[in-house]
Amino acid sequence: MTRITAALAWLALCGLGSAACQARPPRTPSSLLLVTIDTLRADRVGAYGSTAGLTPALDQLAASGWVFERAVSAVPLTLPSHATILSGLDPLHHGVRNNGTFVFPETRETLATRLKASGYATGAFVAAVVLDRRYGLARGFDVYDDTIARASEGRSELESERPCGAVVERARAWIKSQAGPFFAWVHLYEPHAPYAPPPDLAAAHPGRPYDAEVAAADRCVGELVAAARTARPDRLVTAVTSDHGEGLGDHGESTHGLFVYQSTLDVPMVISGAGVPSGRRTRDLARGADLAPTLLATLGAPALTGIDGRDLTPGGGAGESYAETDYPAGFGWARLRSWRLGDLKFIEAPQAELYDLALDPKEERNLAGDRSSDVERLRGVLRAALKSEVRPGERRVSGETEERLRSLGYVAGGAMVGPGPNALDPKSALPLFRDFERAMEREASGDLKASSVILTSLVARDPANLTFRRSLASVLRRSSRAPEAVSVLREAEKLAPEDPAVLHDLALALAGQGHLVQAIEFEDRAIALDPAFVDALNHLATLHALRGDLVK
């Protein structure tokens, strides 16, 4: 019997005049508000040393609660990191390795499924298509509000995020309607790029759009916490964290996803409210996977089992952490894996890296060449951990989803086959990546001509890169330059003759030239390789209809 069910039973007995009324009823469980602020670096938060005054609401929560001074993400990508936060599992074990092409497994429990089973009302309110319900995180929520309206103009044909004010409005209304204990997860997309802060905050932080968006997110946090406290003044636990940070030029990375340096792994983590010691700060390593078990323990709810995370309420963190990024693999570059033991951090890459974070927190001095014994020791620990990883099959995204992710700066396309043993180190690929980001910015703003110029240069510099070729072909096709798109994709077909996405792209470009028979041939080949390729199936049906073919 859950505590909520027990409380209802007590009320029923009271109504019958039972002697049980003389005893104190079971205590009503605390409600839980979990706020995840996408892309928030810890060093922009006052409670973590910032003097910029960007986060008064979060700082107030920190002052009255528990601050984890060394909180870290397992992956600098939105969907995999949120899967870890909600499940207590590292990406190694929940299998969600990138945005857009993985689904959280139905067999794994989460904070939502556990609290739902304990009698809580559960609601989620997300701000970006990256966390759409199709990716598996909606299970366990009574309400999963991922409504993101279409836009007829702007940086993308489809709006891919919604401002935090809109998210908070929906969450606040739901919280207000709850009669009993609730779990509300609210995801705010500020300060994720592209940065477009509210005018007043842009004016208050001129030339610092990222900081202005941090301030915007914090303002929304203040409004949300006030509403939740009004609904549950005495029985509320609030937790605020981030899925990952932002490069902002550190190591040459302007955004996130390419590397696993601390600029994109260090995050804030604060818990405040009923049952949480006020003014507590800890320097123990706190991982994203530790948050769910710690919150369940704080609420007195049943624990998740078989997870990587641990309950931090007794004190003492794991002392070590795993981190990864598969994002470079979308370009055919090497994946990165990392193991941190205390302040010593190893990054497995074609050019291995080792850092002493106590002496070198910005990871500017690679010690791998001087401390080979530490490299081999941590490499051994990492490789032992990798033996337990699960790799569920990726799924192909639709063209619409691919466009929406691209408008957020993410690549979901490219070959579904991983990079080879001689894949380029992302550090060496950084100049290419910077130019690709510039091309995506131009495309998202509607300047297809400028985007095509940059992408043409990228294809010349890295001819085997399918992502560069497919992106260039997409821009050319949308610029009414179908013959050029076909030429680019013909070369891609030579590189990857069995990649259904390349064959589908060719079919689209050929159809744009009016070559319907050839387009049908390529869609037939794509579907033979991937019978569940929805975009190819839909386009094939359209092509047959255009030719007047009868459905058999």
XYZ file of C-alpha atoms in Angstrom:
552
model
C 0.000 0.000 0.000
C 1.421 3.388 -0.950
C 1.456 6.251 1.546
C -1.177 8.064 -0.499
C -3.443 4.988 -0.493
C -2.916 4.624 3.250
C -3.957 8.231 3.804
C -7.155 7.709 1.783
C -7.944 4.559 3.777
C -7.523 6.508 7.029
C -9.978 9.148 5.805
C -12.487 6.444 4.893
C -12.238 4.917 8.374
C -12.753 8.329 9.965
C -15.931 8.722 7.975
C -17.190 5.491 9.565
C -16.345 6.671 13.056
C -13.513 4.206 13.512
C -11.212 4.403 16.508
C -8.406 4.744 13.993
C -9.315 8.442 13.849
C -7.762 8.848 17.272
C -4.363 8.080 15.775
C -2.395 10.510 13.624
C -2.982 9.891 9.884
C -0.077 8.919 7.641
C 1.945 11.975 6.670
C 1.169 13.313 3.199
C 4.198 12.752 0.954
C 6.118 15.738 -0.296
C 5.615 16.815 -3.881
C 8.612 17.044 -6.197
C 9.471 19.773 -8.677
C 12.417 18.884 -10.916
C 13.689 21.653 -13.193
C 16.304 20.917 -15.836
C 17.839 23.994 -17.440
C 19.311 22.965 -20.756
C 22.960 23.907 -21.448
C 23.597 25.737 -18.155
C 27.261 25.948 -17.171
C 27.872 25.744 -13.447
C 30.185 28.764 -13.523
C 27.320 31.067 -14.525
C 25.480 30.381 -11.242
C 26.071 32.584 -8.215
C 26.063 29.602 -5.869
C 28.982 28.243 -7.900
C 31.055 31.415 -7.751
C 29.654 33.671 -10.476
C 29.498 37.361 -9.581
C 27.431 38.348 -12.639
C 24.121 38.192 -10.761
C 22.421 36.057 -13.409
C 20.700 33.522 -11.145
C 19.036 35.073 -8.054
C 16.230 32.483 -7.984
C 18.588 29.521 -8.196
C 20.935 31.131 -5.675
C 18.064 31.507 -3.222
C 17.219 27.828 -3.584
C 20.874 26.981 -3.047
C 21.100 29.084 0.109
C 18.135 27.263 1.629
C 19.086 23.788 0.451
C 21.809 21.407 -0.618
C 24.449 22.366 -3.218
C 26.548 19.753 -4.980
C 29.660 21.730 -5.829
C 31.117 19.096 -8.150
C 28.132 17.851 -10.145
C 28.873 16.346 -13.554
C 26.988 15.210 -16.624
C 27.656 11.881 -18.315
C 27.153 13.184 -21.838
C 26.983 16.701 -23.360
C 23.782 15.998 -25.324
C 20.202 16.717 -24.285
C 18.338 13.427 -24.779
C 20.995 11.013 -23.457
C 21.678 13.221 -20.443
C 18.007 13.537 -19.516
C 17.655 9.775 -19.864
C 20.428 9.475 -17.274
C 18.920 12.086 -14.950
C 15.513 10.377 -14.956
C 16.699 6.757 -14.813
C 19.867 6.728 -12.718
C 21.609 4.885 -15.559
C 24.672 6.020 -17.470
C 24.380 6.054 -21.284
C 26.388 2.832 -21.259
C 23.412 1.063 -19.728
C 20.284 2.848 -20.971
C 21.648 2.828 -24.515
C 20.525 6.327 -25.573
C 23.682 7.704 -27.175
C 22.578 10.670 -29.285
C 19.689 12.999 -30.045
C 17.029 11.962 -32.518
C 18.066 8.403 -33.310
C 17.604 6.483 -30.046
C 14.621 5.628 -27.834
C 14.790 5.051 -24.080
C 14.030 1.349 -23.429
C 10.567 0.396 -22.207
C 12.022 -2.134 -19.787
C 13.813 0.390 -17.575
C 12.223 2.173 -14.630
C 12.519 5.940 -14.137
C 11.806 8.545 -11.517
C 8.398 9.013 -13.169
C 7.401 5.344 -13.246
C 8.516 4.868 -9.650
C 6.614 7.892 -8.308
C 3.556 7.096 -10.436
C 3.475 3.634 -8.872
C 3.720 5.302 -5.437
C 0.509 7.263 -6.054
C 1.882 10.575 -7.322
C 0.299 12.598 -10.084
C 3.020 13.012 -12.702
C 3.452 15.726 -15.311
C 6.279 16.666 -17.689
C 6.620 19.926 -19.611
C 9.447 20.066 -22.153
C 10.649 22.958 -24.282
C 12.309 21.357 -27.307
C 11.714 18.687 -29.924
C 14.859 16.881 -28.728
C 12.748 15.556 -25.818
C 9.647 14.717 -27.848
C 7.611 11.802 -26.477
C 8.711 9.582 -29.379
C 12.099 9.183 -27.679
C 10.696 7.205 -24.764
C 10.839 9.499 -21.735
C 7.054 9.995 -21.511
C 6.411 6.643 -19.837
C 5.201 7.088 -16.272
C 3.842 10.602 -16.812
C 0.089 11.255 -16.708
C 0.736 14.346 -18.808
C 3.684 14.779 -21.172
C 3.368 18.261 -22.617
C 5.661 18.442 -25.650
C 3.457 20.672 -27.790
C 5.723 22.872 -29.892
C 3.886 24.985 -32.454
C 4.792 25.240 -36.113
C 6.191 28.535 -37.325
C 5.678 29.961 -40.783
C 8.827 32.051 -40.688
C 11.990 32.580 -38.710
C 15.165 30.589 -38.418
C 13.426 27.351 -39.395
C 10.278 26.318 -41.195
C 9.337 24.509 -38.014
C 9.696 26.016 -34.577
C 11.831 23.616 -32.609
C 11.653 25.090 -29.127
C 9.340 27.206 -27.032
C 10.307 29.933 -24.574
C 10.456 29.128 -20.903
C 7.537 31.421 -20.140
C 5.245 29.243 -22.267
C 6.509 26.079 -20.598
C 6.114 27.519 -17.114
C 2.570 28.669 -17.876
C 1.520 25.116 -18.793
C 3.341 23.596 -15.819
C 1.929 26.141 -13.382
C -1.647 25.443 -14.479
C -1.145 21.698 -14.044
C 0.461 22.073 -10.623
C -2.368 24.297 -9.451
C -4.927 21.658 -10.472
C -3.392 18.875 -8.367
C -5.237 17.872 -5.212
C -2.521 15.583 -3.888
C 1.211 14.971 -4.105
C 2.702 15.490 -7.546
C 5.919 15.086 -9.474
C 6.454 17.817 -12.055
C 9.441 17.762 -14.393
C 9.925 21.067 -16.191
C 12.535 21.419 -18.928
C 13.679 24.925 -19.934
C 15.619 25.290 -23.184
C 17.258 28.620 -22.430
C 20.250 29.043 -22.610
C 20.651 26.623 -25.526
C 21.875 28.047 -28.848
C 20.777 29.769 -30.982
C 20.608 32.479 -28.338
C 17.603 34.812 -28.550
C 17.108 36.347 -25.093
C 14.162 38.599 -24.208
C 14.865 42.234 -25.191
C 15.096 43.509 -21.604
C 17.653 40.900 -20.629
C 19.576 41.316 -23.875
C 19.844 45.019 -23.043
C 20.924 44.238 -19.477
C 23.709 41.949 -20.711
C 24.904 43.533 -23.966
C 27.150 41.383 -26.098
C 26.542 38.365 -23.857
C 23.522 36.566 -25.291
C 24.306 33.308 -23.486
C 24.363 35.078 -20.128
C 21.143 36.892 -20.998
C 19.456 33.539 -21.681
C 20.769 32.182 -18.370
C 19.054 35.127 -16.691
C 15.866 34.396 -18.656
C 15.854 30.785 -17.499
C 16.440 31.829 -13.900
C 13.528 34.266 -14.051
C 11.304 31.412 -15.179
C 12.640 29.219 -12.374
C 11.606 31.886 -9.872
C 8.066 32.035 -11.262
C 7.747 28.261 -11.294
C 9.050 27.729 -7.759
C 6.730 30.429 -6.430
C 3.737 28.688 -8.014
C 4.751 25.279 -6.668
C 5.286 26.662 -3.170
C 1.859 28.249 -3.243
C 0.364 24.871 -4.127
C 2.453 22.953 -1.554
C 3.795 25.451 0.997
C 4.993 22.859 3.508
C 5.516 19.673 1.524
C 7.617 20.481 -1.526
C 11.062 19.314 -2.651
C 12.625 21.282 -5.506
C 15.624 20.098 -7.506
C 17.346 22.111 -10.237
C 20.116 20.846 -12.485
C 21.321 20.968 -16.078
C 21.844 18.276 -18.671
C 25.221 19.711 -19.738
C 27.155 22.947 -20.113
C 28.324 25.009 -23.082
C 31.785 25.390 -24.598
C 31.686 29.167 -25.170
C 35.065 28.937 -26.887
C 36.807 26.689 -24.373
C 39.008 24.249 -26.310
C 37.706 25.910 -29.462
C 34.182 24.546 -28.935
C 31.461 27.180 -29.111
C 28.491 24.962 -28.221
C 28.581 21.341 -27.031
C 28.597 17.698 -28.092
C 31.952 17.418 -29.853
C 34.177 17.057 -26.758
C 33.973 15.767 -23.180
C 35.839 18.566 -21.407
C 34.524 19.931 -18.110
C 33.223 23.107 -19.773
C 30.366 20.974 -21.114
C 30.234 18.415 -18.287
C 30.236 20.590 -15.131
C 26.635 21.405 -14.167
C 24.794 22.880 -11.185
C 22.798 20.537 -8.956
C 20.704 21.934 -6.115
C 18.027 20.301 -3.923
C 15.893 22.345 -1.546
C 12.725 21.953 0.498
C 11.047 19.538 2.890
C 13.517 17.232 4.601
C 16.567 18.810 2.938
C 19.220 20.332 5.241
C 19.514 24.086 4.734
C 22.856 25.557 3.738
C 24.484 22.192 3.073
C 27.314 22.058 0.520
C 29.307 19.021 -0.543
C 32.376 18.624 -2.732
C 31.826 14.924 -3.307
C 31.503 14.043 -6.980
C 27.789 14.009 -7.861
C 26.762 12.468 -11.174
C 23.601 12.997 -13.164
C 22.799 9.347 -12.457
C 22.851 10.067 -8.705
C 20.003 12.576 -8.782
C 17.041 10.186 -9.175
C 18.035 7.834 -6.322
C 18.826 10.810 -4.091
C 15.426 12.395 -4.755
C 13.580 9.116 -4.152
C 15.384 8.739 -0.826
C 14.540 12.327 0.102
C 10.868 11.654 -0.619
C 10.900 8.315 1.196
C 9.812 6.545 -1.985
C 10.901 3.060 -3.126
C 14.351 3.021 -4.686
C 15.252 2.221 -8.265
C 17.190 -1.027 -8.585
C 19.998 -2.121 -10.876
C 21.163 1.416 -11.617
C 24.506 3.190 -11.813
C 23.512 6.093 -9.571
C 23.632 6.094 -5.799
C 21.692 7.826 -3.045
C 23.812 10.748 -1.860
C 21.777 11.553 1.268
C 24.036 9.532 3.600
C 27.024 11.528 2.300
C 29.875 10.488 0.065
C 29.811 10.327 -3.706
C 31.051 7.634 -6.042
C 34.472 9.256 -6.435
C 34.574 8.375 -10.123
C 32.482 9.095 -13.175
C 32.034 8.056 -16.797
C 31.435 10.425 -19.709
C 31.032 9.997 -23.450
C 29.968 11.574 -26.697
C 28.892 9.793 -29.864
C 28.144 13.054 -31.626
C 31.422 13.093 -33.630
C 30.463 9.702 -35.102
C 27.696 11.439 -37.050
C 30.497 13.033 -39.078
C 32.510 9.831 -39.356
C 34.913 10.991 -36.633
C 35.987 9.082 -33.536
C 33.684 8.656 -30.565
C 35.049 9.863 -27.214
C 34.950 8.001 -23.914
C 36.212 9.295 -20.558
C 36.838 8.018 -17.058
C 37.406 10.289 -14.079
C 38.843 9.016 -10.814
C 38.849 11.796 -8.242
C 40.660 14.668 -9.929
C 42.426 12.502 -12.497
C 40.638 12.335 -15.835
C 41.406 10.179 -18.872
C 39.887 10.674 -22.342
C 40.089 7.735 -24.739
C 40.658 9.229 -28.198
C 42.971 8.651 -31.161
C 45.214 11.150 -29.340
C 44.748 10.105 -25.693
C 44.391 12.791 -23.014
C 45.045 12.857 -19.272
C 44.367 15.790 -16.938
C 44.822 16.528 -13.251
C 41.740 18.629 -12.594
C 42.957 19.775 -9.170
C 45.986 21.482 -10.720
C 44.542 22.127 -14.179
C 40.752 22.636 -13.968
C 40.583 24.076 -17.496
C 42.272 20.973 -18.956
C 45.021 22.898 -20.707
C 47.957 20.544 -20.018
C 47.670 17.054 -21.456
C 49.753 14.758 -19.225
C 49.250 11.588 -21.283
C 52.788 11.669 -22.655
C 54.373 12.053 -19.212
C 52.236 9.746 -17.079
C 51.824 6.607 -19.137
C 51.179 4.437 -16.058
C 48.127 6.553 -15.121
C 46.940 6.439 -18.719
C 47.098 2.650 -18.800
C 45.486 2.322 -15.362
C 42.484 4.498 -16.242
C 42.246 3.060 -19.741
C 41.947 -0.376 -18.148
C 39.153 0.779 -15.836
C 37.326 2.429 -18.726
C 37.582 -0.578 -21.015
C 36.364 -2.874 -18.247
C 33.326 -0.638 -17.844
C 32.704 -0.609 -21.592
C 32.305 -4.383 -21.586
C 28.895 -3.937 -19.931
C 27.539 -1.389 -22.419
C 24.306 -1.959 -24.303
C 23.885 -0.698 -27.853
C 20.275 -0.954 -28.967
C 19.743 -0.317 -32.641
C 19.471 3.227 -33.862
C 16.362 4.291 -35.694
C 16.162 6.559 -38.685
C 14.573 9.967 -38.147
C 12.014 11.537 -40.442
C 12.953 14.396 -42.730
C 10.860 16.776 -40.652
C 12.543 15.708 -37.428
C 15.961 15.958 -39.059
C 15.193 19.535 -40.083
C 13.941 20.452 -36.636
C 17.047 19.008 -34.984
C 19.262 20.791 -37.499
C 17.587 24.093 -36.609
C 18.745 23.470 -33.032
C 22.291 22.805 -34.211
C 22.151 19.004 -34.025
C 23.026 16.492 -36.722
C 20.833 13.398 -36.800
C 21.699 12.283 -40.307
C 24.746 10.607 -41.749
C 25.499 6.948 -42.133
C 24.038 4.597 -39.571
C 27.363 2.704 -39.507
C 29.902 3.811 -36.911
C 33.309 5.298 -37.766
C 36.182 2.974 -38.624
C 39.331 2.298 -36.585
C 41.214 5.126 -38.289
C 38.535 7.732 -37.665
C 39.666 11.334 -37.273
C 40.171 12.643 -33.744
C 37.546 15.341 -33.034
C 40.378 17.631 -31.902
C 41.830 17.467 -35.403
C 38.374 17.916 -36.938
C 37.644 21.116 -34.993
C 38.219 23.545 -37.924
C 35.789 21.517 -40.031
C 33.238 21.455 -37.234
C 33.433 25.210 -36.698
C 32.730 25.831 -40.379
C 29.894 23.320 -40.333
C 28.309 25.178 -37.417
C 28.589 28.412 -39.401
C 26.891 26.734 -42.364
C 24.051 25.498 -40.160
C 23.613 28.980 -38.685
C 23.345 30.457 -42.183
C 20.869 27.778 -43.240
C 18.742 28.239 -40.121
C 18.589 32.000 -40.736
C 17.414 31.411 -44.308
C 20.658 32.345 -46.080
C 20.903 29.200 -48.195
C 23.424 30.718 -50.591
C 25.968 31.446 -47.870
C 25.357 28.025 -46.345
C 25.980 26.302 -49.685
C 29.284 28.158 -50.141
C 30.578 26.966 -46.761
C 29.316 23.424 -47.275
C 30.882 23.247 -50.743
C 34.219 24.110 -49.158
C 33.704 21.459 -46.457
C 32.962 18.765 -49.027
C 36.154 19.681 -50.887
C 38.182 19.471 -47.665
C 36.588 16.246 -46.385
C 35.175 14.462 -49.456
C 34.259 11.251 -47.608
C 32.096 13.021 -45.028
C 28.511 11.961 -45.739
C 27.023 14.500 -43.354
C 28.695 17.346 -45.223
C 27.515 15.958 -48.565
C 23.938 15.341 -47.460
C 23.731 18.790 -45.859
C 25.043 20.454 -49.009
C 22.637 18.487 -51.204
C 19.719 19.488 -48.966
C 20.609 23.175 -49.229
C 21.088 22.930 -53.008
C 17.798 21.140 -53.485
C 15.927 23.717 -51.422
C 17.639 26.427 -53.476
C 16.151 24.995 -56.719
C 19.561 23.640 -57.694
C 18.536 20.005 -58.065
C 21.126 19.062 -60.743
C 23.960 20.144 -58.435
C 22.371 18.250 -55.558
C 22.236 15.116 -57.702
C 25.920 15.484 -58.560
C 26.897 15.805 -54.900
C 24.803 12.783 -53.945
C 26.101 10.622 -56.784
C 29.504 10.897 -55.144
C 27.954 10.084 -51.775
C 26.399 6.960 -53.289
C 29.848 5.802 -54.403
C 31.075 6.211 -50.826
C 28.058 4.509 -49.229
C 26.101 2.507 -51.813
C 24.040 0.784 -49.127
C 23.101 3.821 -47.036
C 19.308 4.199 -47.362
C 19.435 7.883 -46.372
C 21.781 8.731 -49.233
C 19.597 6.788 -51.696
C 16.478 8.573 -50.438
C 18.185 11.939 -50.778
C 19.076 11.038 -54.359
C 15.475 10.136 -55.062
C 14.336 13.524 -53.765
C 16.879 15.379 -55.890
C 16.041 13.370 -59.023
C 12.330 13.941 -58.494
C 13.096 17.664 -58.294
C 14.483 17.398 -61.792
C 11.423 15.525 -62.993
C 13.228 12.175 -63.280
C 10.466 10.164 -61.613
C 11.460 6.725 -62.896
C 15.013 7.091 -61.611
C 13.692 8.467 -58.326
C 11.480 5.394 -57.935
C 14.466 3.132 -58.555
C 16.438 4.782 -55.765
C 13.521 4.698 -53.311
C 13.057 0.996 -54.097
C 16.719 0.428 -53.245
C 16.416 2.447 -50.024
C 13.340 0.491 -48.896
C 14.968 -2.840 -49.738
C 17.766 -1.902 -47.327
C 15.429 -0.437 -44.686
C 11.805 -1.643 -45.055
C 10.700 0.642 -42.177
C 12.111 3.832 -43.741
C 8.916 5.910 -43.511
C 10.095 8.903 -45.540
C 11.174 6.654 -48.397
C 7.860 4.787 -48.317
C 5.863 8.018 -48.363
C 7.926 9.501 -51.165
C 7.649 6.314 -53.214
C 3.865 6.418 -52.949
C 3.892 10.067 -54.033
C 6.094 9.262 -57.027
C 3.777 6.486 -58.186
C 0.790 8.792 -57.812
C 2.518 11.463 -59.890
C 3.058 8.902 -62.645
C -0.543 7.777 -62.456
C 0.413 4.267 -61.399
C -2.449 2.187 -60.018
C -2.061 0.822 -56.506
C -1.825 -2.958 -56.645
